[in-house]
mmCIF file of C-alpha atoms in Angstrom:
data_model
loop_
_atom_site.group_PDB
_atom_site.id
_atom_site.type_symbol
_atom_site.label_atom_id
_atom_site.label_comp_id
_atom_site.label_asym_id
_atom_site.label_seq_id
_atom_site.Cartn_x
_atom_site.Cartn_y
_atom_site.Cartn_z
ATOM 1 C CA UNK A 21 0.000 0.000 0.000
ATOM 2 C CA UNK A 22 1.396 3.404 -0.982
ATOM 3 C CA UNK A 23 0.875 6.195 1.514
ATOM 4 C CA UNK A 24 -0.710 9.369 0.208
ATOM 5 C CA UNK A 25 1.770 12.237 -0.110
ATOM 6 C CA UNK A 26 1.776 14.759 2.700
ATOM 7 C CA UNK A 27 -0.342 17.852 2.269
ATOM 8 C CA UNK A 28 1.898 20.911 1.645
ATOM 9 C CA UNK A 29 1.696 23.628 4.330
ATOM 10 C CA UNK A 30 -0.379 26.757 3.676
ATOM 11 C CA UNK A 31 1.480 29.878 2.543
ATOM 12 C CA UNK A 32 0.693 32.675 5.011
ATOM 13 C CA UNK A 33 0.698 36.299 3.866
ATOM 14 C CA UNK A 34 -0.751 37.772 7.067
ATOM 15 C CA UNK A 35 -0.041 37.979 9.913
ATOM 16 C CA UNK A 36 3.756 38.143 9.814
ATOM 17 C CA UNK A 37 6.316 37.353 12.488
ATOM 18 C CA UNK A 38 7.535 40.247 14.641
ATOM 19 C CA UNK A 39 4.635 42.507 13.704
ATOM 20 C CA UNK A 40 1.422 43.679 15.279
ATOM 21 C CA UNK A 41 -1.773 42.316 13.737
ATOM 22 C CA UNK A 42 -5.342 43.595 13.675
ATOM 23 C CA UNK A 43 -6.622 40.042 13.173
ATOM 24 C CA UNK A 44 -6.267 39.487 9.425
ATOM 25 C CA UNK A 45 -5.293 35.904 8.507
ATOM 26 C CA UNK A 46 -4.666 35.548 4.774
ATOM 27 C CA UNK A 47 -2.778 33.313 2.399
ATOM 28 C CA UNK A 48 -3.019 30.374 0.021
ATOM 29 C CA UNK A 49 -4.009 26.832 0.966
ATOM 30 C CA UNK A 50 -2.706 23.712 -0.776
ATOM 31 C CA UNK A 51 -4.814 22.237 -3.571
ATOM 32 C CA UNK A 52 -7.697 20.138 -2.327
ATOM 33 C CA UNK A 53 -8.136 21.983 0.983
ATOM 34 C CA UNK A 54 -11.696 21.883 2.280
ATOM 35 C CA UNK A 55 -11.303 23.244 5.822
ATOM 36 C CA UNK A 56 -9.252 25.958 7.517
ATOM 37 C CA UNK A 57 -8.503 26.197 11.258
ATOM 38 C CA UNK A 58 -6.750 29.071 13.062
ATOM 39 C CA UNK A 59 -5.423 28.464 16.575
ATOM 40 C CA UNK A 60 -3.512 30.177 19.357
ATOM 41 C CA UNK A 61 -2.185 27.303 21.438
ATOM 42 C CA UNK A 62 -5.189 25.056 22.094
ATOM 43 C CA UNK A 63 -7.681 27.864 21.536
ATOM 44 C CA UNK A 64 -9.524 27.739 18.194
ATOM 45 C CA UNK A 65 -10.090 31.204 16.747
ATOM 46 C CA UNK A 66 -11.694 30.067 13.483
ATOM 47 C CA UNK A 67 -12.804 26.768 11.927
ATOM 48 C CA UNK A 68 -14.329 27.283 8.504
ATOM 49 C CA UNK A 69 -14.975 25.441 5.242
ATOM 50 C CA UNK A 70 -12.831 26.636 2.352
ATOM 51 C CA UNK A 71 -13.719 26.809 -1.336
ATOM 52 C CA UNK A 72 -10.802 27.444 -3.610
ATOM 53 C CA UNK A 73 -7.305 28.049 -2.344
ATOM 54 C CA UNK A 74 -7.125 31.701 -1.290
ATOM 55 C CA UNK A 75 -8.343 32.699 2.158
ATOM 56 C CA UNK A 76 -8.725 36.002 4.010
ATOM 57 C CA UNK A 77 -10.534 36.026 7.349
ATOM 58 C CA UNK A 78 -10.650 38.173 10.475
ATOM 59 C CA UNK A 79 -10.118 36.690 13.919
ATOM 60 C CA UNK A 80 -9.871 38.092 17.452
ATOM 61 C CA UNK A 81 -6.245 37.719 18.475
ATOM 62 C CA UNK A 82 -5.280 37.931 22.161
ATOM 63 C CA UNK A 83 -3.900 41.330 23.229
ATOM 64 C CA UNK A 84 -0.422 39.971 23.729
ATOM 65 C CA UNK A 85 2.342 38.252 21.813
ATOM 66 C CA UNK A 86 1.470 34.777 20.580
ATOM 67 C CA UNK A 87 2.201 32.203 17.869
ATOM 68 C CA UNK A 88 -0.573 31.823 15.270
ATOM 69 C CA UNK A 89 -1.095 28.333 13.785
ATOM 70 C CA UNK A 90 -3.016 27.919 10.510
ATOM 71 C CA UNK A 91 -4.061 24.344 9.673
ATOM 72 C CA UNK A 92 -5.598 23.086 6.433
ATOM 73 C CA UNK A 93 -7.441 19.770 5.884
ATOM 74 C CA UNK A 94 -8.452 18.070 2.670
ATOM 75 C CA UNK A 95 -11.415 15.756 1.990
ATOM 76 C CA UNK A 96 -9.517 12.639 3.080
ATOM 77 C CA UNK A 97 -8.525 14.174 6.410
ATOM 78 C CA UNK A 98 -4.906 14.939 5.546
ATOM 79 C CA UNK A 99 -3.708 18.085 7.294
ATOM 80 C CA UNK A 100 -0.787 20.466 7.299
ATOM 81 C CA UNK A 101 0.059 23.555 9.299
ATOM 82 C CA UNK A 102 2.101 26.743 9.203
ATOM 83 C CA UNK A 103 3.007 28.683 12.347
ATOM 84 C CA UNK A 104 3.654 32.419 12.474
ATOM 85 C CA UNK A 105 5.768 33.260 15.518
ATOM 86 C CA UNK A 106 5.742 36.359 17.712
ATOM 87 C CA UNK A 107 2.579 38.158 16.585
ATOM 88 C CA UNK A 108 1.209 40.883 18.881
ATOM 89 C CA UNK A 109 -2.584 41.054 18.617
ATOM 90 C CA UNK A 110 -4.480 44.348 18.556
ATOM 91 C CA UNK A 111 -8.240 45.007 18.270
ATOM 92 C CA UNK A 112 -9.535 44.752 14.667
ATOM 93 C CA UNK A 113 -11.316 48.096 15.084
ATOM 94 C CA UNK A 114 -8.071 49.870 16.000
ATOM 95 C CA UNK A 115 -6.349 50.245 12.658
ATOM 96 C CA UNK A 116 -6.790 53.989 12.848
ATOM 97 C CA UNK A 117 -8.712 56.685 11.060
ATOM 98 C CA UNK A 118 -7.984 59.675 8.886
ATOM 99 C CA UNK A 119 -10.884 61.593 10.437
ATOM 100 C CA UNK A 120 -10.175 65.221 11.381
ATOM 101 C CA UNK A 121 -9.945 66.024 15.079
ATOM 102 C CA UNK A 122 -13.012 67.537 16.797
ATOM 103 C CA UNK A 123 -12.897 69.052 20.246
ATOM 104 C CA UNK A 124 -14.719 67.201 23.018
ATOM 105 C CA UNK A 125 -15.646 70.044 25.371
ATOM 106 C CA UNK A 126 -16.183 67.848 28.426
ATOM 107 C CA UNK A 127 -12.834 66.104 27.942
ATOM 108 C CA UNK A 128 -11.136 69.467 27.434
ATOM 109 C CA UNK A 129 -12.424 70.690 30.797
ATOM 110 C CA UNK A 130 -11.180 67.560 32.532
ATOM 111 C CA UNK A 131 -7.766 67.723 30.875
ATOM 112 C CA UNK A 132 -7.397 71.380 31.820
ATOM 113 C CA UNK A 133 -8.318 70.558 35.421
ATOM 114 C CA UNK A 134 -5.676 67.809 35.516
ATOM 115 C CA UNK A 135 -2.947 70.097 34.168
ATOM 116 C CA UNK A 136 -3.762 72.754 36.788
ATOM 117 C CA UNK A 137 -2.868 70.212 39.438
ATOM 118 C CA UNK A 138 0.671 69.799 38.075
ATOM 119 C CA UNK A 139 3.344 72.005 39.653
ATOM 120 C CA UNK A 140 5.192 73.124 36.542
ATOM 121 C CA UNK A 141 4.514 73.487 32.830
ATOM 122 C CA UNK A 142 2.615 70.756 31.011
ATOM 123 C CA UNK A 143 1.094 70.040 27.618
ATOM 124 C CA UNK A 144 -1.487 67.471 26.519
ATOM 125 C CA UNK A 145 -2.925 66.206 23.263
ATOM 126 C CA UNK A 146 -5.353 63.289 23.168
ATOM 127 C CA UNK A 147 -7.580 62.071 20.315
ATOM 128 C CA UNK A 148 -9.718 59.032 19.640
ATOM 129 C CA UNK A 149 -8.686 57.826 16.201
ATOM 130 C CA UNK A 150 -12.061 56.366 15.253
ATOM 131 C CA UNK A 151 -14.405 59.225 16.163
ATOM 132 C CA UNK A 152 -11.889 62.080 15.885
ATOM 133 C CA UNK A 153 -12.999 63.461 19.288
ATOM 134 C CA UNK A 154 -10.265 64.800 21.515
ATOM 135 C CA UNK A 155 -8.802 67.542 23.653
ATOM 136 C CA UNK A 156 -5.609 69.560 23.971
ATOM 137 C CA UNK A 157 -3.886 71.957 26.322
ATOM 138 C CA UNK A 158 -0.738 73.920 25.460
ATOM 139 C CA UNK A 159 -0.197 71.387 22.692
ATOM 140 C CA UNK A 160 2.067 73.537 20.478
ATOM 141 C CA UNK A 161 4.438 74.646 23.236
ATOM 142 C CA UNK A 162 7.962 73.382 22.650
ATOM 143 C CA UNK A 163 9.504 71.175 25.331
ATOM 144 C CA UNK A 164 12.910 69.507 25.589
ATOM 145 C CA UNK A 165 12.255 66.320 23.638
ATOM 146 C CA UNK A 166 14.458 63.896 25.601
ATOM 147 C CA UNK A 167 13.968 60.344 24.244
ATOM 148 C CA UNK A 168 10.544 60.877 22.668
ATOM 149 C CA UNK A 169 12.132 61.648 19.284
ATOM 150 C CA UNK A 170 13.689 58.185 19.173
ATOM 151 C CA UNK A 171 10.460 57.179 17.458
ATOM 152 C CA UNK A 172 11.290 59.694 14.724
ATOM 153 C CA UNK A 173 14.757 58.133 14.366
ATOM 154 C CA UNK A 174 13.126 54.722 13.945
ATOM 155 C CA UNK A 175 10.737 56.055 11.292
ATOM 156 C CA UNK A 176 13.629 57.645 9.372
ATOM 157 C CA UNK A 177 15.604 54.387 9.559
ATOM 158 C CA UNK A 178 12.697 52.312 8.249
ATOM 159 C CA UNK A 179 12.159 54.876 5.536
ATOM 160 C CA UNK A 180 15.763 54.314 4.385
ATOM 161 C CA UNK A 181 15.728 50.545 4.950
ATOM 162 C CA UNK A 182 14.465 48.169 2.277
ATOM 163 C CA UNK A 183 11.991 45.989 4.153
ATOM 164 C CA UNK A 184 11.895 44.990 7.808
ATOM 165 C CA UNK A 185 15.258 44.394 9.484
ATOM 166 C CA UNK A 186 16.032 40.704 9.769
ATOM 167 C CA UNK A 187 15.481 39.299 13.277
ATOM 168 C CA UNK A 188 18.793 39.206 15.125
ATOM 169 C CA UNK A 189 20.500 41.583 12.690
ATOM 170 C CA UNK A 190 22.487 44.558 13.956
ATOM 171 C CA UNK A 191 19.788 46.963 12.771
ATOM 172 C CA UNK A 192 17.067 44.956 14.515
ATOM 173 C CA UNK A 193 19.105 44.887 17.738
ATOM 174 C CA UNK A 194 19.787 48.636 17.609
ATOM 175 C CA UNK A 195 16.125 49.487 17.046
ATOM 176 C CA UNK A 196 15.085 47.250 19.928
ATOM 177 C CA UNK A 197 17.694 48.748 22.253
ATOM 178 C CA UNK A 198 16.671 52.288 21.320
ATOM 179 C CA UNK A 199 12.892 51.820 21.481
ATOM 180 C CA UNK A 200 12.411 49.186 24.184
ATOM 181 C CA UNK A 201 15.312 50.116 26.466
ATOM 182 C CA UNK A 202 15.698 53.781 25.377
ATOM 183 C CA UNK A 203 19.430 53.301 24.855
ATOM 184 C CA UNK A 204 21.198 56.510 23.797
ATOM 185 C CA UNK A 205 24.181 54.724 22.255
ATOM 186 C CA UNK A 206 21.827 52.746 20.018
ATOM 187 C CA UNK A 207 20.076 55.966 18.962
ATOM 188 C CA UNK A 208 23.412 57.551 18.045
ATOM 189 C CA UNK A 209 24.487 54.418 16.161
ATOM 190 C CA UNK A 210 21.279 54.539 14.116
ATOM 191 C CA UNK A 211 21.872 58.186 13.231
ATOM 192 C CA UNK A 212 25.363 57.244 12.078
ATOM 193 C CA UNK A 213 23.842 54.369 10.065
ATOM 194 C CA UNK A 214 21.496 56.849 8.421
ATOM 195 C CA UNK A 215 24.062 59.352 7.197
ATOM 196 C CA UNK A 216 27.552 58.723 8.544
ATOM 197 C CA UNK A 217 27.409 60.911 11.666
ATOM 198 C CA UNK A 218 24.951 61.910 14.372
ATOM 199 C CA UNK A 219 24.753 65.432 12.944
ATOM 200 C CA UNK A 220 23.998 64.281 9.416
ATOM 201 C CA UNK A 221 21.686 61.570 10.739
ATOM 202 C CA UNK A 222 19.675 64.059 12.774
ATOM 203 C CA UNK A 223 19.285 66.156 9.623
ATOM 204 C CA UNK A 224 17.747 63.116 7.927
ATOM 205 C CA UNK A 225 15.396 62.667 10.888
ATOM 206 C CA UNK A 226 14.410 66.339 10.714
ATOM 207 C CA UNK A 227 13.735 66.015 6.988
ATOM 208 C CA UNK A 228 11.392 63.096 7.664
ATOM 209 C CA UNK A 229 9.537 65.069 10.333
ATOM 210 C CA UNK A 230 9.170 68.073 8.028
ATOM 211 C CA UNK A 231 7.803 65.789 5.313
ATOM 212 C CA UNK A 232 5.115 64.751 7.819
ATOM 213 C CA UNK A 233 4.338 68.389 8.620
ATOM 214 C CA UNK A 234 5.940 68.253 12.091
ATOM 215 C CA UNK A 235 7.370 71.765 12.112
ATOM 216 C CA UNK A 236 7.810 72.204 15.881
ATOM 217 C CA UNK A 237 10.200 69.302 16.462
ATOM 218 C CA UNK A 238 13.984 69.298 16.075
ATOM 219 C CA UNK A 239 16.427 66.396 16.461
ATOM 220 C CA UNK A 240 19.529 68.592 17.020
ATOM 221 C CA UNK A 241 22.364 66.064 16.849
ATOM 222 C CA UNK A 242 22.946 62.921 18.856
ATOM 223 C CA UNK A 243 22.178 61.969 22.444
ATOM 224 C CA UNK A 244 24.524 62.502 25.343
ATOM 225 C CA UNK A 245 25.875 59.261 26.722
ATOM 226 C CA UNK A 246 27.382 58.348 30.055
ATOM 227 C CA UNK A 247 27.320 55.186 28.560
ATOM 228 C CA UNK A 248 -15.884 68.811 20.924
ATOM 229 C CA UNK A 249 -17.929 68.294 17.935
ATOM 230 C CA UNK A 250 -18.159 72.107 17.810
ATOM 231 C CA UNK A 251 -14.803 72.763 16.194
ATOM 232 C CA UNK A 252 -11.217 71.566 15.717
ATOM 233 C CA UNK A 253 -9.167 70.524 18.729
ATOM 234 C CA UNK A 254 -7.368 73.768 19.702
ATOM 235 C CA UNK A 255 -3.592 73.434 19.466
ATOM 236 C CA UNK A 256 -1.741 76.524 20.656
ATOM 237 C CA UNK A 257 0.883 77.730 23.117
ATOM 238 C CA UNK A 258 -0.360 78.590 26.596
ATOM 239 C CA UNK A 259 2.872 78.407 28.590
ATOM 240 C CA UNK A 260 6.237 77.475 27.076
ATOM 241 C CA UNK A 261 9.212 76.349 29.186
ATOM 242 C CA UNK A 262 12.440 78.333 28.827
ATOM 243 C CA UNK A 263 15.112 75.719 28.149
ATOM 244 C CA UNK A 264 17.395 77.216 25.492
ATOM 245 C CA UNK A 265 18.410 75.301 22.374
ATOM 246 C CA UNK A 266 18.476 71.551 21.839
ATOM 247 C CA UNK A 267 16.182 68.711 20.892
ATOM 248 C CA UNK A 268 12.585 69.835 21.181
ATOM 249 C CA UNK A 269 9.082 68.733 20.299
ATOM 250 C CA UNK A 270 5.427 69.377 21.107
ATOM 251 C CA UNK A 271 2.531 67.274 22.322
ATOM 252 C CA UNK A 272 0.809 67.829 18.994
ATOM 253 C CA UNK A 273 3.796 66.737 16.878
ATOM 254 C CA UNK A 274 4.303 63.554 18.903
ATOM 255 C CA UNK A 275 0.619 62.670 18.635
ATOM 256 C CA UNK A 276 0.703 63.109 14.860
ATOM 257 C CA UNK A 277 3.851 60.993 14.563
ATOM 258 C CA UNK A 278 2.198 58.117 16.430
ATOM 259 C CA UNK A 279 -1.002 58.524 14.415
ATOM 260 C CA UNK A 280 0.961 58.395 11.144
ATOM 261 C CA UNK A 281 2.695 55.203 12.294
ATOM 262 C CA UNK A 282 -0.620 53.540 13.136
ATOM 263 C CA UNK A 283 -2.158 54.547 9.817
ATOM 264 C CA UNK A 284 0.839 53.107 7.980
ATOM 265 C CA UNK A 285 0.402 49.832 9.884
ATOM 266 C CA UNK A 286 -3.073 49.680 8.318
ATOM 267 C CA UNK A 287 -1.567 50.483 4.883
ATOM 268 C CA UNK A 288 -2.802 54.082 4.901
ATOM 269 C CA UNK A 289 -1.546 57.573 5.539
ATOM 270 C CA UNK A 290 1.431 59.809 4.699
ATOM 271 C CA UNK A 291 4.263 57.481 5.727
ATOM 272 C CA UNK A 292 3.460 55.171 2.814
ATOM 273 C CA UNK A 293 4.223 58.018 0.438
ATOM 274 C CA UNK A 294 7.579 58.510 2.171
ATOM 275 C CA UNK A 295 8.619 54.909 1.603
ATOM 276 C CA UNK A 296 7.687 53.297 4.950
ATOM 277 C CA UNK A 297 5.716 50.117 4.185
ATOM 278 C CA UNK A 298 2.829 48.688 6.156
ATOM 279 C CA UNK A 299 4.999 45.758 7.232
ATOM 280 C CA UNK A 300 7.705 48.120 8.503
ATOM 281 C CA UNK A 301 5.158 50.152 10.472
ATOM 282 C CA UNK A 302 3.693 46.971 11.999
ATOM 283 C CA UNK A 303 7.236 45.907 12.941
ATOM 284 C CA UNK A 304 7.832 49.306 14.570
ATOM 285 C CA UNK A 305 4.625 49.020 16.615
ATOM 286 C CA UNK A 306 5.624 45.462 17.567
ATOM 287 C CA UNK A 307 8.836 46.862 19.027
ATOM 288 C CA UNK A 308 6.913 49.528 20.962
ATOM 289 C CA UNK A 309 4.575 46.842 22.324
ATOM 290 C CA UNK A 310 7.567 45.470 24.260
ATOM 291 C CA UNK A 311 8.412 48.693 26.117
ATOM 292 C CA UNK A 312 8.246 47.516 29.761
ATOM 293 C CA UNK A 313 7.405 50.873 31.397
ATOM 294 C CA UNK A 314 3.730 50.852 32.481
ATOM 295 C CA UNK A 315 4.079 53.685 34.991
ATOM 296 C CA UNK A 316 3.125 56.593 32.729
ATOM 297 C CA UNK A 317 0.298 56.450 30.142
ATOM 298 C CA UNK A 318 -0.361 52.869 31.206
ATOM 299 C CA UNK A 319 -0.300 53.642 34.946
ATOM 300 C CA UNK A 320 -4.062 53.262 35.495
ATOM 301 C CA UNK A 321 -4.992 51.486 32.244
ATOM 302 C CA UNK A 322 -4.923 47.924 33.556
ATOM 303 C CA UNK A 323 -3.631 45.307 31.158
ATOM 304 C CA UNK A 324 -4.746 46.877 27.875
ATOM 305 C CA UNK A 325 -2.037 47.444 25.244
ATOM 306 C CA UNK A 326 -0.193 50.768 25.481
ATOM 307 C CA UNK A 327 2.396 51.212 22.715
ATOM 308 C CA UNK A 328 4.443 54.243 23.688
ATOM 309 C CA UNK A 329 7.772 56.041 23.906
ATOM 310 C CA UNK A 330 8.704 57.994 27.007
ATOM 311 C CA UNK A 331 11.485 60.489 27.576
ATOM 312 C CA UNK A 332 12.952 62.167 30.616
ATOM 313 C CA UNK A 333 15.600 64.622 31.776
ATOM 314 C CA UNK A 334 16.147 66.247 35.141
ATOM 315 C CA UNK A 335 13.692 69.013 34.276
ATOM 316 C CA UNK A 336 11.431 67.276 31.721
ATOM 317 C CA UNK A 337 9.420 64.058 31.741
ATOM 318 C CA UNK A 338 7.139 62.949 28.889
ATOM 319 C CA UNK A 339 5.170 60.050 27.472
ATOM 320 C CA UNK A 340 3.389 59.645 24.147
ATOM 321 C CA UNK A 341 1.775 56.674 22.476
ATOM 322 C CA UNK A 342 -1.250 54.653 21.416
ATOM 323 C CA UNK A 343 -3.755 53.221 23.908
ATOM 324 C CA UNK A 344 -5.843 50.335 22.555
ATOM 325 C CA UNK A 345 -9.260 49.353 23.870
ATOM 326 C CA UNK A 346 -11.939 46.987 22.537
ATOM 327 C CA UNK A 347 -13.755 49.728 20.628
ATOM 328 C CA UNK A 348 -10.687 51.278 19.051
ATOM 329 C CA UNK A 349 -7.573 53.263 19.895
ATOM 330 C CA UNK A 350 -6.606 56.761 20.970
ATOM 331 C CA UNK A 351 -3.354 58.666 20.778
ATOM 332 C CA UNK A 352 -2.104 60.571 23.817
ATOM 333 C CA UNK A 353 0.924 62.737 24.496
ATOM 334 C CA UNK A 354 1.672 64.346 27.862
ATOM 335 C CA UNK A 355 4.726 66.598 28.264
ATOM 336 C CA UNK A 356 5.909 68.142 31.542
ATOM 337 C CA UNK A 357 8.685 70.529 32.582
ATOM 338 C CA UNK A 358 9.764 72.158 35.816
ATOM 339 C CA UNK A 359 12.972 74.105 36.319
ATOM 340 C CA UNK A 360 13.158 72.756 39.876
ATOM 341 C CA UNK A 361 12.974 69.149 38.637
ATOM 342 C CA UNK A 362 10.290 66.615 37.754
ATOM 343 C CA UNK A 363 9.404 63.197 39.096
ATOM 344 C CA UNK A 364 6.506 60.863 39.777
ATOM 345 C CA UNK A 365 3.939 63.670 39.531
ATOM 346 C CA UNK A 366 4.619 63.780 35.782
ATOM 347 C CA UNK A 367 3.922 60.061 35.446
ATOM 348 C CA UNK A 368 0.726 60.368 37.473
ATOM 349 C CA UNK A 369 -0.484 63.204 35.232
ATOM 350 C CA UNK A 370 0.144 61.067 32.123
ATOM 351 C CA UNK A 371 -1.699 58.153 33.696
ATOM 352 C CA UNK A 372 -4.686 60.268 34.701
ATOM 353 C CA UNK A 373 -4.960 61.840 31.254
ATOM 354 C CA UNK A 374 -4.929 58.383 29.640
ATOM 355 C CA UNK A 375 -7.470 56.992 32.119
ATOM 356 C CA UNK A 376 -9.783 59.970 31.611
ATOM 357 C CA UNK A 377 -9.612 59.569 27.831
ATOM 358 C CA UNK A 378 -10.145 55.814 28.090
ATOM 359 C CA UNK A 379 -13.271 56.255 30.196
ATOM 360 C CA UNK A 380 -14.566 58.941 27.848
ATOM 361 C CA UNK A 381 -13.955 57.085 24.574
ATOM 362 C CA UNK A 382 -14.815 53.587 25.775
#
């Protein structure tokens, strides 16, 4: 008796390893496939009949990193599987929106009340990316940027890179060190990779930010090492810190940079026109999903995904990122400065702003 040949494994197009996913599972099944099963561990996410070979379905992935197994079966019961490793699941409804921002008057009042309780200068921008509703305070005031602009370095690197960096490559390791561990040496090395020096690299980063319309942010060289529905969300300067020259940014610019990254992850928005692919943007968000610091925007948000980049100096402490909930996602940036020094109060303000927005939008 001759055994039937093994069924070839399905070819998976989405999701991809080391990327975030909004639940799309797509690819090509081997000839003769009649049934498709998608699993995370022992949990079945989908079990459907299949006509033809191409498949594209939506599933609810867990809000964490997991391995996705796709199994195909033919009429005789033969099966084969492909496994996609290290996928970080996000809500299907959270792939972003191009909707214009509209001020939420009630949220604006709450945000303003929270900023009054901070001893120092602060700035806030928050916007739900499905409805467009949001609020801002002092959002165009320039603050020392600290490490928040490391996201802009990453965007400029991916813009110059052809495809996602290979796992374990030097570029992959540098991006992880810079984004997840906020390593200054890695940031400087990436600027050198971009253009041969930190000065020339920062110019490339600035050019990318200008191409996105971020006119109030400046990279300024490398990092020091020791080793309402009634109108648009108002973005203006209420109270600007006096810090001299150096790296600077605004709450509004950081929010738009995160929004552009999310849109690109859904294959939309301005970054695509600058050469950053959807896969590269999903890889970048995957890196940000591994930032361990939950004490700022994520302070009171429970276990929901918060993909963010913080920055701090002796006199400045910031956080900006994307907060995902079951109904969608909002972007939030909270910047603080105090000549006498900043500390936990800055983190608490960021956490309260994010919690207030979460309760309002959810």
